[in-house]
Amino acid sequence: MSYWWTTSAQRQVEPLRGEVNADIAIVGAGYTGLWTSLALLDREPWLRVAICERESVGFGGSGRNGGFLEPSLTHGLANGVRHFSDEVGELERLADQSYEGFRAFLKAHRVDCDFEPTGMLDVAVDDWQVDELREQAELHQRFGHAAELLDADDVSEHLASPRFLAGLHRPAAGGVLNPAKLAGELARVAQEQGAQIYERTPVLRISPARAGVVIEAAGGTVRAERAVLATNAYSGELLRRTRRHFVPVWDYILVSAQLTERQLDAIGWKRRQGVSDAGNQFHYFRLTADNRILWGGYDALYHFGSRPGERASPATWAKLEEHFRATFPQLSDLEFEWRWGGAIATTTRFTPVFGDALGGRVVYALGYTGLGVAATRFAGRVLADRLLDPASPLLQLRYVTSSPFPFPPEPLRWAGVALVRRALARADRRQGARGPVLQVLDRFGIGFDS
């Protein structure tokens, strides 16, 4: 169980029983499914929307991620330039628009999710990363974003660590929140607007029917005109064709005990930004609303066969704690009270993929690669357009119409991921120098990350 679930009051929702008729059926009550339902009902309030969730609202990545709300659709600006140079300006505009819409939604519906508009801080922990941050600062400034390059002394004014050599401060780049609370609040608003949510309702299959689709679930069925598959890392279990788009990788997180005033003073962090370091194998970290440190990332583990079930990793948790101690030696007495992990879906270009199946009766979006808190809202808008407004200009974007380079089947999939993980670790040890494997992948726009 993630720490987030202990802070969020979960309302009990009944499972599906018998047969239900709907206009749109959604499989998955995470961010993608909930934002899609809200986009649909905002446009056509009379729609009958039924959402089936195998466990509970926000059970998967939506309820256990780090809670970083960074307004990017492209897994960062540099990645957007790399893959969508022809439309990155428009994607940045849409990302800003979606972020402002997100904040307006929080206000309009009095959403309690501990959102703090803190901005982001990227830090260099090795010499080669200083140049990387300098290039990032220039890129953000070229696109009109507030971005300030900090030297070691300046970084220490934001967050004190002997390892930080430089920093990139982006004060307007989103903030942090409680992801489980957000999922619960999205469900609340969706229900208020008419969506029917069925928890503890595993979907067994999605089949075509004469007038649409049939969602066969444990306990009942949903008959609908169209369906949305919103299961991200779990999508391959219901729709095999999605497996080529992504691999499920396991990301792990620690959360500490509450910091005392003395411990807070020892590290500073007055602006409470979300932080990540600039390595290929990177850490991300932040303060929670009650002043605990969340520390995650680094390892991105893949298991043969792409099965997304829950997996403990004591070795990874131990490695994370060791890295934390080295980063903040002044917090040597801080204990970690929570450890968890789970699968996220990553694509070879680190951006979501949109698709359809059963002759267009089923649409899907998946593969947010760790920055889905913001990107899922936009994905919900795209999926609603595919169902209600096929002439929408969003559906003409190459970001929406193109697919990333596919992952190969096993055993090549496992071997390829293992090879790339070793190459990334080697690059970090060699001052960022990208060896032959990474050079070939860069040439073809292929990557692996968490």
Short mmCIF file of C-alpha atoms in Angstrom, two decimals:
data_model
loop_
_atom_site.label_atom_id
_atom_site.label_comp_id
_atom_site.label_asym_id
_atom_site.label_seq_id
_atom_site.Cartn_x
_atom_site.Cartn_y
_atom_site.Cartn_z
CA MET A 1 0.00 0.00 0.00
CA SER A 2 1.29 3.46 -0.83
CA TYR A 3 1.49 6.18 1.79
CA TRP A 4 -1.02 8.20 -0.23
CA TRP A 5 -3.85 5.79 0.54
CA THR A 6 -3.49 6.44 4.26
CA THR A 7 -4.23 10.13 3.69
CA SER A 8 -7.24 9.73 1.42
CA ALA A 9 -10.76 8.91 2.60
CA GLN A 10 -11.98 6.25 0.19
CA ARG A 11 -15.69 6.01 -0.50
CA GLN A 12 -16.99 2.49 -0.99
CA VAL A 13 -18.46 1.96 -4.45
CA GLU A 14 -20.48 -1.14 -5.24
CA PRO A 15 -19.37 -3.65 -7.89
CA LEU A 16 -21.29 -4.29 -11.07
CA ARG A 17 -24.25 -6.64 -10.72
CA GLY A 18 -26.30 -7.82 -13.69
CA GLU A 19 -26.59 -6.04 -17.03
CA VAL A 20 -26.17 -2.29 -17.55
CA ASN A 21 -26.77 -0.30 -20.71
CA ALA A 22 -24.61 2.75 -21.42
CA ASP A 23 -23.62 5.05 -24.23
CA ILE A 24 -19.93 4.89 -23.33
CA ALA A 25 -18.22 2.20 -21.23
CA ILE A 26 -14.84 2.96 -19.69
CA VAL A 27 -12.49 0.27 -18.39
CA GLY A 28 -10.26 1.66 -15.65
CA ALA A 29 -10.97 4.26 -12.97
CA GLY A 30 -7.56 5.89 -12.95
CA TYR A 31 -6.73 9.35 -14.26
CA THR A 32 -7.25 8.51 -17.95
CA GLY A 33 -10.66 6.94 -17.44
CA LEU A 34 -11.89 9.59 -15.01
CA TRP A 35 -10.70 12.58 -17.08
CA THR A 36 -12.27 11.01 -20.17
CA SER A 37 -15.60 10.61 -18.38
CA LEU A 38 -15.47 14.24 -17.25
CA ALA A 39 -14.65 15.48 -20.75
CA LEU A 40 -17.54 13.46 -22.19
CA LEU A 41 -20.08 14.63 -19.63
CA ASP A 42 -18.93 18.23 -19.82
CA ARG A 43 -19.85 18.25 -23.52
CA GLU A 44 -22.93 16.03 -23.44
CA PRO A 45 -24.34 15.79 -19.90
CA TRP A 46 -27.05 13.38 -20.97
CA LEU A 47 -24.57 10.62 -21.85
CA ARG A 48 -24.77 7.39 -19.89
CA VAL A 49 -21.17 6.67 -18.85
CA ALA A 50 -20.28 3.47 -16.98
CA ILE A 51 -16.79 2.95 -15.52
CA CYS A 52 -15.59 -0.52 -14.51
CA GLU A 53 -12.57 -0.76 -12.18
CA ARG A 54 -10.90 -4.04 -11.24
CA GLU A 55 -9.84 -2.85 -7.78
CA SER A 56 -10.68 0.64 -6.50
CA VAL A 57 -10.53 4.17 -7.90
CA GLY A 58 -6.92 5.13 -8.58
CA PHE A 59 -5.60 1.67 -7.70
CA GLY A 60 -2.77 1.60 -10.27
CA GLY A 61 -0.23 4.26 -11.14
CA SER A 62 -2.78 7.02 -10.54
CA GLY A 63 -2.81 6.38 -6.80
CA ARG A 64 0.82 5.53 -6.12
CA ASN A 65 2.94 7.91 -8.23
CA GLY A 66 5.16 10.69 -6.90
CA GLY A 67 2.51 13.39 -7.28
CA PHE A 68 4.41 15.72 -9.64
CA LEU A 69 2.12 17.91 -11.73
CA GLU A 70 4.47 19.12 -14.46
CA PRO A 71 2.66 20.81 -17.38
CA SER A 72 4.24 18.81 -20.19
CA LEU A 73 2.63 16.57 -22.77
CA THR A 74 5.96 15.37 -24.16
CA HIS A 75 7.88 14.10 -21.11
CA GLY A 76 9.80 17.34 -20.97
CA LEU A 77 10.56 20.04 -23.51
CA ALA A 78 13.78 18.50 -24.82
CA ASN A 79 12.00 15.23 -25.57
CA GLY A 80 9.25 17.16 -27.33
CA VAL A 81 11.79 18.92 -29.55
CA ARG A 82 13.47 15.59 -30.29
CA HIS A 83 10.30 13.81 -31.42
CA PHE A 84 7.87 16.56 -32.47
CA SER A 85 10.01 19.42 -33.72
CA ASP A 86 7.34 20.37 -36.26
CA GLU A 87 4.59 20.88 -33.67
CA VAL A 88 6.34 21.27 -30.31
CA GLY A 89 5.29 24.93 -30.09
CA GLU A 90 1.65 23.94 -30.38
CA LEU A 91 2.12 21.10 -27.90
CA GLU A 92 3.64 23.52 -25.39
CA ARG A 93 0.65 25.85 -25.86
CA LEU A 94 -1.76 22.97 -25.37
CA ALA A 95 0.16 21.81 -22.29
CA ASP A 96 -0.10 25.27 -20.72
CA GLN A 97 -3.78 25.44 -21.64
CA SER A 98 -4.43 22.03 -20.10
CA TYR A 99 -2.56 22.98 -16.92
CA GLU A 100 -4.58 26.16 -16.52
CA GLY A 101 -7.73 24.13 -17.12
CA PHE A 102 -6.58 21.69 -14.44
CA ARG A 103 -6.15 24.49 -11.91
CA ALA A 104 -9.52 25.98 -12.86
CA PHE A 105 -11.12 22.56 -12.35
CA LEU A 106 -9.60 22.27 -8.86
CA LYS A 107 -11.04 25.64 -7.93
CA ALA A 108 -14.46 25.20 -9.53
CA HIS A 109 -15.08 21.83 -7.86
CA ARG A 110 -13.28 22.57 -4.58
CA VAL A 111 -10.97 19.64 -5.13
CA ASP A 112 -8.92 18.76 -2.06
CA CYS A 113 -5.71 17.14 -3.28
CA ASP A 114 -3.01 19.11 -1.40
CA PHE A 115 -1.94 20.89 -4.59
CA GLU A 116 0.99 23.28 -4.15
CA PRO A 117 2.16 25.34 -7.19
CA THR A 118 5.80 25.00 -6.18
CA GLY A 119 7.53 24.83 -9.55
CA MET A 120 10.34 22.39 -10.29
CA LEU A 121 14.05 22.18 -9.53
CA ASP A 122 16.42 19.98 -11.54
CA VAL A 123 19.83 19.39 -9.95
CA ALA A 124 23.22 18.26 -11.23
CA VAL A 125 25.03 15.66 -9.15
CA ASP A 126 27.94 15.16 -11.56
CA ASP A 127 30.07 17.54 -13.63
CA TRP A 128 28.68 16.50 -16.99
CA GLN A 129 25.14 17.23 -15.83
CA VAL A 130 25.97 20.92 -15.30
CA ASP A 131 26.30 21.39 -19.06
CA GLU A 132 23.07 19.45 -19.56
CA LEU A 133 21.21 21.85 -17.26
CA ARG A 134 22.72 24.85 -19.03
CA GLU A 135 21.38 23.57 -22.34
CA GLN A 136 18.01 22.88 -20.73
CA ALA A 137 17.86 26.42 -19.34
CA GLU A 138 18.56 27.93 -22.76
CA LEU A 139 15.94 25.69 -24.38
CA HIS A 140 13.24 26.64 -21.88
CA GLN A 141 14.06 30.33 -22.21
CA ARG A 142 13.86 30.06 -26.01
CA PHE A 143 10.29 28.80 -25.63
CA GLY A 144 9.38 31.62 -23.26
CA HIS A 145 9.46 29.60 -20.01
CA ALA A 146 10.84 31.04 -16.80
CA ALA A 147 14.08 29.13 -16.18
CA GLU A 148 17.07 30.10 -14.07
CA LEU A 149 20.43 28.31 -14.02
CA LEU A 150 21.82 28.12 -10.48
CA ASP A 151 25.37 27.47 -9.34
CA ALA A 152 26.14 25.32 -6.30
CA ASP A 153 25.79 28.19 -3.84
CA ASP A 154 22.47 29.27 -5.35
CA VAL A 155 21.11 25.71 -5.27
CA SER A 156 21.92 25.43 -1.58
CA GLU A 157 19.60 28.38 -0.96
CA HIS A 158 16.78 26.23 -2.35
CA LEU A 159 17.81 22.81 -1.03
CA ALA A 160 21.01 21.93 0.79
CA SER A 161 23.02 18.89 -0.28
CA PRO A 162 26.79 18.44 -0.69
CA ARG A 163 26.10 16.58 -3.94
CA PHE A 164 24.34 19.39 -5.80
CA LEU A 165 26.72 21.14 -8.21
CA ALA A 166 24.16 23.22 -10.11
CA GLY A 167 20.43 23.54 -10.60
CA LEU A 168 17.73 24.57 -13.04
CA HIS A 169 14.91 26.39 -11.29
CA ARG A 170 11.60 26.56 -13.19
CA PRO A 171 9.29 28.43 -10.83
CA ALA A 172 6.18 28.22 -13.03
CA ALA A 173 6.54 24.57 -14.02
CA GLY A 174 3.61 23.12 -12.13
CA GLY A 175 3.77 21.75 -8.63
CA VAL A 176 3.07 18.78 -6.39
CA LEU A 177 -0.09 17.12 -5.07
CA ASN A 178 -1.49 14.02 -3.41
CA PRO A 179 -2.25 11.63 -6.30
CA ALA A 180 -4.65 9.35 -4.41
CA LYS A 181 -6.69 12.31 -3.19
CA LEU A 182 -6.82 13.62 -6.76
CA ALA A 183 -8.11 10.28 -8.07
CA GLY A 184 -10.79 10.17 -5.39
CA GLU A 185 -11.88 13.72 -6.11
CA LEU A 186 -12.05 13.13 -9.87
CA ALA A 187 -14.30 10.15 -9.14
CA ARG A 188 -16.47 12.29 -6.86
CA VAL A 189 -16.98 14.94 -9.53
CA ALA A 190 -17.59 12.34 -12.23
CA GLN A 191 -20.30 10.73 -10.10
CA GLU A 192 -21.86 14.12 -9.38
CA GLN A 193 -22.06 14.71 -13.12
CA GLY A 194 -23.75 11.38 -13.74
CA ALA A 195 -21.05 8.75 -14.31
CA GLN A 196 -21.66 5.32 -12.82
CA ILE A 197 -18.53 3.79 -11.26
CA TYR A 198 -18.29 0.09 -10.40
CA GLU A 199 -15.33 -0.94 -8.23
CA ARG A 200 -14.10 -4.49 -7.64
CA THR A 201 -15.34 -5.29 -11.14
CA PRO A 202 -12.62 -7.10 -13.12
CA VAL A 203 -13.30 -6.91 -16.85
CA LEU A 204 -12.78 -10.27 -18.50
CA ARG A 205 -13.12 -9.29 -22.16
CA ILE A 206 -14.34 -6.63 -24.56
CA SER A 207 -16.33 -8.03 -27.47
CA PRO A 208 -18.05 -6.52 -30.51
CA ALA A 209 -21.82 -6.57 -30.63
CA ARG A 210 -24.32 -5.69 -33.34
CA ALA A 211 -24.94 -2.23 -31.89
CA GLY A 212 -21.59 -1.56 -30.23
CA VAL A 213 -19.57 -3.46 -27.64
CA VAL A 214 -20.12 -5.76 -24.70
CA ILE A 215 -17.96 -5.42 -21.61
CA GLU A 216 -18.00 -8.79 -19.87
CA ALA A 217 -17.03 -8.45 -16.22
CA ALA A 218 -17.10 -10.52 -13.10
CA GLY A 219 -20.63 -10.04 -11.82
CA GLY A 220 -22.26 -8.61 -14.92
CA THR A 221 -22.01 -6.97 -18.33
CA VAL A 222 -22.11 -3.48 -19.79
CA ARG A 223 -23.58 -3.00 -23.23
CA ALA A 224 -22.47 0.26 -24.84
CA GLU A 225 -22.16 1.96 -28.20
CA ARG A 226 -18.43 2.67 -27.70
CA ALA A 227 -15.76 1.88 -25.12
CA VAL A 228 -12.57 3.40 -23.72
CA LEU A 229 -9.68 1.27 -22.52
CA ALA A 230 -7.96 3.31 -19.81
CA THR A 231 -5.75 0.75 -18.08
CA ASN A 232 -2.24 1.99 -18.98
CA ALA A 233 0.33 -0.61 -17.83
CA TYR A 234 -2.41 -3.26 -17.59
CA SER A 235 -3.74 -2.71 -21.14
CA GLY A 236 -2.11 -5.77 -22.69
CA GLU A 237 -4.24 -8.06 -20.55
CA LEU A 238 -7.43 -7.04 -22.37
CA LEU A 239 -6.17 -5.80 -25.73
CA ARG A 240 -3.17 -7.73 -27.01
CA ARG A 241 -2.46 -5.28 -29.81
CA THR A 242 -1.42 -2.64 -27.27
CA ARG A 243 1.52 -4.74 -26.08
CA ARG A 244 3.73 -3.60 -28.92
CA HIS A 245 3.39 0.01 -27.78
CA PHE A 246 4.84 -0.22 -24.28
CA VAL A 247 6.63 -2.16 -21.59
CA PRO A 248 5.54 -2.12 -17.95
CA VAL A 249 8.47 -1.01 -15.81
CA TRP A 250 8.52 -1.07 -12.02
CA ASP A 251 9.19 2.18 -10.23
CA TYR A 252 9.81 2.27 -6.46
CA ILE A 253 9.31 4.90 -3.78
CA LEU A 254 10.20 5.57 -0.15
CA VAL A 255 8.39 7.99 2.17
CA SER A 256 9.99 9.13 5.40
CA ALA A 257 8.70 9.93 8.84
CA GLN A 258 7.62 13.54 9.36
CA LEU A 259 10.56 15.90 9.50
CA THR A 260 11.15 17.85 12.69
CA GLU A 261 11.78 21.59 12.57
CA ARG A 262 15.47 20.88 13.09
CA GLN A 263 15.55 18.50 10.12
CA LEU A 264 13.68 20.95 7.90
CA ASP A 265 16.10 23.71 8.83
CA ALA A 266 19.02 21.41 7.97
CA ILE A 267 17.95 21.09 4.33
CA GLY A 268 16.10 24.37 3.69
CA TRP A 269 13.60 23.58 0.92
CA LYS A 270 11.63 26.72 1.71
CA ARG A 271 9.98 26.75 -1.73
CA ARG A 272 9.07 23.05 -1.53
CA GLN A 273 9.69 22.39 -5.23
CA GLY A 274 9.47 19.02 -6.84
CA VAL A 275 13.06 17.95 -7.52
CA SER A 276 14.86 15.49 -9.76
CA ASP A 277 18.51 14.96 -10.55
CA ALA A 278 19.84 15.00 -14.10
CA GLY A 279 21.27 11.50 -14.42
CA ASN A 280 20.08 8.90 -16.89
CA GLN A 281 19.16 6.84 -13.84
CA PHE A 282 17.62 9.64 -11.86
CA HIS A 283 15.95 10.22 -8.52
CA TYR A 284 12.87 12.35 -7.93
CA PHE A 285 11.92 13.76 -4.55
CA ARG A 286 9.52 16.15 -2.86
CA LEU A 287 7.90 17.12 0.41
CA THR A 288 4.43 15.87 1.24
CA ALA A 289 1.81 18.17 2.76
CA ASP A 290 2.71 16.92 6.24
CA ASN A 291 6.47 17.37 5.67
CA ARG A 292 7.65 13.88 4.84
CA ILE A 293 10.20 13.32 2.10
CA LEU A 294 9.14 11.17 -0.84
CA TRP A 295 12.20 9.70 -2.56
CA GLY A 296 11.87 7.52 -5.66
CA GLY A 297 13.18 6.56 -9.05
CA TYR A 298 16.63 5.40 -10.18
CA ASP A 299 15.89 1.75 -10.95
CA ALA A 300 13.43 1.05 -13.75
CA LEU A 301 12.96 -2.71 -13.54
CA TYR A 302 11.44 -4.88 -16.23
CA HIS A 303 10.36 -8.48 -15.74
CA PHE A 304 10.22 -11.07 -18.49
CA GLY A 305 6.79 -11.44 -20.06
CA SER A 306 5.51 -7.89 -19.43
CA ARG A 307 3.27 -9.00 -16.56
CA PRO A 308 2.27 -5.91 -14.55
CA GLY A 309 1.40 -7.57 -11.22
CA GLU A 310 2.68 -6.13 -7.93
CA ARG A 311 6.30 -6.94 -7.08
CA ALA A 312 8.24 -6.07 -3.93
CA SER A 313 11.91 -5.18 -4.37
CA PRO A 314 13.81 -5.00 -1.07
CA ALA A 315 17.10 -4.57 -2.96
CA THR A 316 15.78 -1.50 -4.78
CA TRP A 317 14.39 0.02 -1.60
CA ALA A 318 17.74 -0.54 0.11
CA LYS A 319 19.55 1.08 -2.82
CA LEU A 320 17.21 4.08 -2.73
CA GLU A 321 17.80 4.56 0.98
CA GLU A 322 21.57 4.34 0.49
CA HIS A 323 21.41 7.02 -2.20
CA PHE A 324 19.25 9.22 0.02
CA ARG A 325 21.78 8.99 2.89
CA ALA A 326 24.56 10.06 0.51
CA THR A 327 22.51 12.99 -0.78
CA PHE A 328 21.37 14.29 2.60
CA PRO A 329 23.94 13.22 5.22
CA GLN A 330 22.49 15.83 7.59
CA LEU A 331 19.36 13.65 7.78
CA SER A 332 21.16 10.49 8.87
CA ASP A 333 18.61 9.96 11.65
CA LEU A 334 15.56 10.21 9.37
CA GLU A 335 13.66 6.92 9.11
CA PHE A 336 11.59 5.69 6.19
CA GLU A 337 8.15 4.44 7.16
CA TRP A 338 6.65 3.59 3.77
CA ARG A 339 7.92 1.58 0.80
CA TRP A 340 6.02 0.63 -2.31
CA GLY A 341 6.32 0.19 -6.05
CA GLY A 342 4.34 -0.67 -9.11
CA ALA A 343 4.24 -0.80 -12.87
CA ILE A 344 4.08 2.21 -15.14
CA ALA A 345 3.86 2.04 -18.93
CA THR A 346 6.74 3.45 -20.97
CA THR A 347 6.90 3.86 -24.73
CA THR A 348 10.05 4.14 -26.82
CA ARG A 349 9.58 7.89 -27.22
CA PHE A 350 8.34 8.50 -23.64
CA THR A 351 5.02 10.01 -24.80
CA PRO A 352 1.51 8.52 -24.82
CA VAL A 353 0.15 6.52 -27.70
CA PHE A 354 -3.47 6.76 -28.88
CA GLY A 355 -5.23 4.02 -30.77
CA ASP A 356 -8.42 2.10 -31.46
CA ALA A 357 -9.65 -1.44 -31.89
CA LEU A 358 -12.72 -3.38 -33.01
CA GLY A 359 -13.24 -1.10 -35.98
CA GLY A 360 -13.08 2.06 -33.90
CA ARG A 361 -15.58 0.90 -31.30
CA VAL A 362 -12.83 0.91 -28.65
CA VAL A 363 -10.36 3.77 -28.20
CA TYR A 364 -7.40 3.89 -25.83
CA ALA A 365 -4.50 5.98 -24.54
CA LEU A 366 -1.51 4.68 -22.59
CA GLY A 367 2.20 5.13 -21.93
CA TYR A 368 2.75 8.30 -19.90
CA THR A 369 6.24 7.24 -18.73
CA GLY A 370 6.09 8.94 -15.35
CA LEU A 371 4.57 12.34 -16.21
CA GLY A 372 0.96 11.29 -16.48
CA VAL A 373 -0.60 13.44 -13.78
CA ALA A 374 -0.84 16.36 -16.19
CA ALA A 375 -0.81 14.49 -19.52
CA THR A 376 -3.81 12.30 -18.68
CA ARG A 377 -6.13 15.30 -18.60
CA PHE A 378 -5.17 16.11 -22.18
CA ALA A 379 -5.46 12.42 -23.13
CA GLY A 380 -9.01 12.40 -21.78
CA ARG A 381 -9.82 15.35 -24.01
CA VAL A 382 -8.36 13.55 -27.05
CA LEU A 383 -10.33 10.37 -26.32
CA ALA A 384 -13.54 12.37 -25.90
CA ASP A 385 -12.87 13.98 -29.28
CA ARG A 386 -12.39 10.59 -30.87
CA LEU A 387 -15.80 9.56 -29.57
CA LEU A 388 -17.76 12.78 -30.08
CA ASP A 389 -15.90 15.12 -32.43
CA PRO A 390 -13.90 13.33 -35.15
CA ALA A 391 -13.26 16.68 -36.89
CA SER A 392 -11.36 18.04 -33.87
CA PRO A 393 -7.99 19.59 -34.80
CA LEU A 394 -6.42 17.74 -31.87
CA LEU A 395 -6.94 14.51 -33.78
CA GLN A 396 -4.73 15.82 -36.62
CA LEU A 397 -1.67 16.30 -34.42
CA ARG A 398 1.17 13.92 -35.21
CA TYR A 399 1.48 13.57 -31.43
CA VAL A 400 -1.94 11.86 -31.56
CA THR A 401 -1.87 10.10 -34.92
CA SER A 402 1.61 8.56 -34.87
CA SER A 403 2.82 5.59 -32.85
CA PRO A 404 6.22 5.14 -31.21
CA PHE A 405 8.68 2.54 -32.45
CA PRO A 406 7.28 -0.80 -31.25
CA PHE A 407 8.90 -3.03 -28.66
CA PRO A 408 9.83 -6.48 -30.00
CA PRO A 409 8.26 -9.68 -28.64
CA GLU A 410 9.96 -11.82 -26.02
CA PRO A 411 12.71 -12.83 -25.56
CA LEU A 412 14.08 -9.91 -27.60
CA ARG A 413 12.06 -7.51 -25.47
CA TRP A 414 13.66 -8.58 -22.20
CA ALA A 415 17.15 -8.75 -23.74
CA GLY A 416 16.78 -5.32 -25.33
CA VAL A 417 15.59 -3.64 -22.14
CA ALA A 418 18.41 -5.25 -20.13
CA LEU A 419 20.96 -4.08 -22.71
CA VAL A 420 19.69 -0.50 -22.64
CA ARG A 421 19.58 -0.39 -18.82
CA ARG A 422 23.25 -1.41 -18.70
CA ALA A 423 24.12 1.19 -21.36
CA LEU A 424 22.38 3.97 -19.38
CA ALA A 425 24.19 3.01 -16.18
CA ARG A 426 27.49 2.94 -18.08
CA ALA A 427 26.83 6.43 -19.50
CA ASP A 428 26.26 7.79 -15.99
CA ARG A 429 29.59 6.30 -14.88
CA ARG A 430 31.39 7.79 -17.92
CA GLN A 431 30.44 11.44 -17.55
CA GLY A 432 27.34 11.08 -19.69
CA ALA A 433 29.18 9.65 -22.71
CA ARG A 434 26.64 7.65 -24.70
CA GLY A 435 28.11 4.43 -26.03
CA PRO A 436 27.30 2.62 -29.29
CA VAL A 437 23.99 1.17 -28.08
CA LEU A 438 22.58 4.53 -26.99
CA GLN A 439 23.94 6.26 -30.09
CA VAL A 440 22.05 3.85 -32.34
CA LEU A 441 18.84 4.29 -30.32
CA ASP A 442 19.25 8.09 -30.40
CA ARG A 443 19.59 7.97 -34.18
CA PHE A 444 16.25 6.18 -34.47
CA GLY A 445 14.49 8.14 -31.71
CA ILE A 446 14.16 5.14 -29.38
CA GLY A 447 14.59 5.25 -25.63
CA PHE A 448 13.90 3.54 -22.32
CA ASP A 449 13.32 5.44 -19.09
CA SER A 450 11.03 5.72 -16.04
#
